[in-house]
PDB file of C-alpha atoms in Angstrom:
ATOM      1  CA  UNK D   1     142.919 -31.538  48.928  1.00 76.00           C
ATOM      2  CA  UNK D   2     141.233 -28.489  49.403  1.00 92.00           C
ATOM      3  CA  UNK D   3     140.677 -27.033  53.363  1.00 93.00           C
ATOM      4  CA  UNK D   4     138.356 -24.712  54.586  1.00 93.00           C
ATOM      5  CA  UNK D   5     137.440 -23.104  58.476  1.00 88.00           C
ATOM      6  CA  UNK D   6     134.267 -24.448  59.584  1.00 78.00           C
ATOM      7  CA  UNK D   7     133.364 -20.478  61.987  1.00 72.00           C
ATOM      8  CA  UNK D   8     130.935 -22.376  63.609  1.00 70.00           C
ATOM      9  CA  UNK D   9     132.440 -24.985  64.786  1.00 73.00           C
ATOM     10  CA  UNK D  10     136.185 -24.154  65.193  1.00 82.00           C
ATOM     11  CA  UNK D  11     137.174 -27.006  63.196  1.00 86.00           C
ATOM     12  CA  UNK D  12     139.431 -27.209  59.825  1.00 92.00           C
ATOM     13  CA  UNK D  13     137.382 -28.829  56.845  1.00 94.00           C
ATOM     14  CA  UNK D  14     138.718 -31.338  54.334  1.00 96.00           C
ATOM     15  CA  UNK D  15     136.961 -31.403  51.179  1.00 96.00           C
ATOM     16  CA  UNK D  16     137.570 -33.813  48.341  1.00 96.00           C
ATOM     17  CA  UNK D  17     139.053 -32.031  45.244  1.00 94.00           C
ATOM     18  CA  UNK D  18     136.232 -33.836  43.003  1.00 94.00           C
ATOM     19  CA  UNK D  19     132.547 -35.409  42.654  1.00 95.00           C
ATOM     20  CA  UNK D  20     132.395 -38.907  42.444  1.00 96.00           C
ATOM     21  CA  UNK D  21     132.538 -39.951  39.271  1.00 95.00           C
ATOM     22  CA  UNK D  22     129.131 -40.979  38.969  1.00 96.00           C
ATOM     23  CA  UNK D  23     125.772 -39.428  40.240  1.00 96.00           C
ATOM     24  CA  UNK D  24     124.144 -41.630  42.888  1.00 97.00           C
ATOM     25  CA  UNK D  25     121.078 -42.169  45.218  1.00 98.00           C
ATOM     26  CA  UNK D  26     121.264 -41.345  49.184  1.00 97.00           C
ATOM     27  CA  UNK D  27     122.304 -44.296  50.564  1.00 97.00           C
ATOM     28  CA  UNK D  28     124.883 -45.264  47.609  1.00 98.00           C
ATOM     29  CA  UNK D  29     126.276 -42.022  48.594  1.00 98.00           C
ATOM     30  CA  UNK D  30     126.926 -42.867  52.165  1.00 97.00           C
ATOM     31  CA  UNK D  31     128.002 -45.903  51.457  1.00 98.00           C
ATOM     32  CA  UNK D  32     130.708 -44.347  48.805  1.00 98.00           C
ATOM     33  CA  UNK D  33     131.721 -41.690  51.009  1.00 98.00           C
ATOM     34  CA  UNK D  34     132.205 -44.073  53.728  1.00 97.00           C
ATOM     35  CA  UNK D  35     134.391 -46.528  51.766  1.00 98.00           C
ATOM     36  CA  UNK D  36     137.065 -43.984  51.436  1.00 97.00           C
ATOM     37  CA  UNK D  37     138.027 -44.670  54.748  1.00 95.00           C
ATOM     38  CA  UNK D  38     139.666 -41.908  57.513  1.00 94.00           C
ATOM     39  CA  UNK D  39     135.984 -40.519  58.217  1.00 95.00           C
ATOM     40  CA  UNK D  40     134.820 -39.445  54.792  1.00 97.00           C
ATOM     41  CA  UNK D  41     131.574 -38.676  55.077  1.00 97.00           C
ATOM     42  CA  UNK D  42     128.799 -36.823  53.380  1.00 97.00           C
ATOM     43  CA  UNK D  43     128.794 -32.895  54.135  1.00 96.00           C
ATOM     44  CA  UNK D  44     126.108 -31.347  56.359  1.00 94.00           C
ATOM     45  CA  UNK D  45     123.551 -28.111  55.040  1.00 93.00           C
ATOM     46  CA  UNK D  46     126.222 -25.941  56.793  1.00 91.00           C
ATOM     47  CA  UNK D  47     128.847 -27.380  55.302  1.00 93.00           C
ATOM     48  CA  UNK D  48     127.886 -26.907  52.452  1.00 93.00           C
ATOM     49  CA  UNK D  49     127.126 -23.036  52.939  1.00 91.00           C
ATOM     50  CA  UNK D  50     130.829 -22.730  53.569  1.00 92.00           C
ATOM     51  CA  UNK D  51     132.043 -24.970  50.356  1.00 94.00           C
ATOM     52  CA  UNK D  52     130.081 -22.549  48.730  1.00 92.00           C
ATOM     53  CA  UNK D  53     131.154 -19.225  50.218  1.00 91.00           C
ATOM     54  CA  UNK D  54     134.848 -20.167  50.987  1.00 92.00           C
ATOM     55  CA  UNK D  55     135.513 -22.215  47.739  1.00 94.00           C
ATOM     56  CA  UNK D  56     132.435 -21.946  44.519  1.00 92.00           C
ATOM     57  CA  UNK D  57     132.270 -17.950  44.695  1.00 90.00           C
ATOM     58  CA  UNK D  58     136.301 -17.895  44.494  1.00 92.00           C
ATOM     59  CA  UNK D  59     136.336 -20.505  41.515  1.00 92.00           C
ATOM     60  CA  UNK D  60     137.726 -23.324  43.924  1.00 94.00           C
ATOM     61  CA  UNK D  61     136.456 -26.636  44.331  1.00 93.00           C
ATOM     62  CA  UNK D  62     135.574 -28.105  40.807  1.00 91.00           C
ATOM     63  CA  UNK D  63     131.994 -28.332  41.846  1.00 91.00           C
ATOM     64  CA  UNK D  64     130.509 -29.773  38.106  1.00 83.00           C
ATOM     65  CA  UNK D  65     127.085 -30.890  39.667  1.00 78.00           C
ATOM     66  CA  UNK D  66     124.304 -28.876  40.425  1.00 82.00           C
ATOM     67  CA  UNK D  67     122.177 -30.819  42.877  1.00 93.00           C
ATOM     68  CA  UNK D  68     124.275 -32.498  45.982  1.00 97.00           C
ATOM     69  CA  UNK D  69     123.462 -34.943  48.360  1.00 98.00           C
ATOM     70  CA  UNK D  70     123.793 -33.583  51.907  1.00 97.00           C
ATOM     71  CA  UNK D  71     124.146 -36.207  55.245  1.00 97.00           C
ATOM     72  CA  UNK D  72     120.868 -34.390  56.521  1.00 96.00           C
ATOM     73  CA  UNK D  73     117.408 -36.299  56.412  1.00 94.00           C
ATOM     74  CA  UNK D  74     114.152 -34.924  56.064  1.00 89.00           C
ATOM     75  CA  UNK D  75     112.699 -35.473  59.888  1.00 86.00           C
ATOM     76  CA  UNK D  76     109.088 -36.188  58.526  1.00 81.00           C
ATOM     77  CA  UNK D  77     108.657 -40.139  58.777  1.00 78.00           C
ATOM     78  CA  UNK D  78     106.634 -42.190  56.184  1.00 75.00           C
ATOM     79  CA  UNK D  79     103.803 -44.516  58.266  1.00 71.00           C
ATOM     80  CA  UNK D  80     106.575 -46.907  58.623  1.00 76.00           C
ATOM     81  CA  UNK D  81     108.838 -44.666  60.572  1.00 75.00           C
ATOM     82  CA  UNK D  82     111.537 -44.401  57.782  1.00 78.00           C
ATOM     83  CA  UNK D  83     112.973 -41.434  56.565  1.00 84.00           C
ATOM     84  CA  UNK D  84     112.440 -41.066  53.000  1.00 89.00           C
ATOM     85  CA  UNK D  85     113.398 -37.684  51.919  1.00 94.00           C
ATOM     86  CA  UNK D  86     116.991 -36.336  52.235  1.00 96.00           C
ATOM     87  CA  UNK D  87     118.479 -32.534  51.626  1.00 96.00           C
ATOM     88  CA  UNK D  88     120.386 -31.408  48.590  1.00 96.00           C
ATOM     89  CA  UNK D  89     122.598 -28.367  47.861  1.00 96.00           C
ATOM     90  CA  UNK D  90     122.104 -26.555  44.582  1.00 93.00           C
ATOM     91  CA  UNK D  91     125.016 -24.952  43.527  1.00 85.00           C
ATOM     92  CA  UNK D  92     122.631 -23.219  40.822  1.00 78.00           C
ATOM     93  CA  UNK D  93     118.941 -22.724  42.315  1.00 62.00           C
ATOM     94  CA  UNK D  94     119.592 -19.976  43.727  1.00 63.00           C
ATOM     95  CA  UNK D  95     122.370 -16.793  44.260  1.00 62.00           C
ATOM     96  CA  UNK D  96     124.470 -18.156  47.385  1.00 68.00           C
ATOM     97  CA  UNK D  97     123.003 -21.653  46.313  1.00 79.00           C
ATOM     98  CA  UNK D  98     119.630 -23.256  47.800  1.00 86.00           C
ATOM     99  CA  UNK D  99     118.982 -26.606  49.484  1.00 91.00           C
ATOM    100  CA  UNK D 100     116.254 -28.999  48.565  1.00 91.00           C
ATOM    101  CA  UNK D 101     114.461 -31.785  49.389  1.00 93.00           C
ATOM    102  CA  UNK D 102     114.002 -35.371  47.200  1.00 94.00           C
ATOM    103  CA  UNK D 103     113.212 -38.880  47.382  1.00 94.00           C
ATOM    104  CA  UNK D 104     116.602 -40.927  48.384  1.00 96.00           C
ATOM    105  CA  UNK D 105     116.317 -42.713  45.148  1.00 96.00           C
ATOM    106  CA  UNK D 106     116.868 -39.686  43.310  1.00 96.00           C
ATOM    107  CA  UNK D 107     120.545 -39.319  41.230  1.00 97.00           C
ATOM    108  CA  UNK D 108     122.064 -36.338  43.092  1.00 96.00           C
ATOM    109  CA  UNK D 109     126.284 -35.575  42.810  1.00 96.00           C
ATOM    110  CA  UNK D 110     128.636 -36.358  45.949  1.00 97.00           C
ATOM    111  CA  UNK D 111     131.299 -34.723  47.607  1.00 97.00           C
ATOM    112  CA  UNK D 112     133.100 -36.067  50.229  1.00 98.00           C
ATOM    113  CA  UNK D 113     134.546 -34.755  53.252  1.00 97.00           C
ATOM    114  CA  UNK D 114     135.730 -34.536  56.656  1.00 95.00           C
ATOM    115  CA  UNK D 115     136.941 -33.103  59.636  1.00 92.00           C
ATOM    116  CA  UNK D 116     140.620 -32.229  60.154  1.00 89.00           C
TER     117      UNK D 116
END
């Protein structure tokens, strides 16, 4: 498994040494991260910002994706008060990567991890 220091919050990160095998929507993605067990989880924006500094830019990390679901939802409510936009990392849109926004349905790579 691959570690990194999370500056901001003090805290030793576990990330996953691979994607999931398959690209999947939002809430498959929770719901895959969550089955590993031990509080696997979906990384935050931040997060993500460090997987890329501390591990991409060093060659680390196998990231193979270019869009990645993040845990973070859009806080702009449809007129049924759901959330129906979630955040993505790009490992590729821009130079230190970028974060998006898409519909939860859309087919985005995961990466699991958690806090150590």
């Amino acid at each position: 498994m691959l570690e990194i220091n999370n500056p901001i919050k003090g805290e030793r990160l576990q990330v996953a040494e691979n994607d999931f095998e398959k690209k999947m929507d939002w809430f498959s993605a929770q719901a895959a991260c969550a089955e590993l067990g031990n509080d696997w989880r979906l990384p935050t924006q931040a997060e993500f910002k460090l997987m890329y500094k501390e591990l991409h830019e060093i060659g680390k990390g196998n990231f193979n994706g270019s869009h990645y679901w993040t845990s973070e939802e859009d806080p702009i409510q449809n007129h049924l008060g759901h959330h129906t936009l979630a955040y993505y990392f790009s490992f590729t849109r821009f130079v230190g990567g970028g974060f998006g926004c898409n519909g939860k349905s859309f087919q985005a790579s995961v990466r699991a991890v958690r806090n150590l």
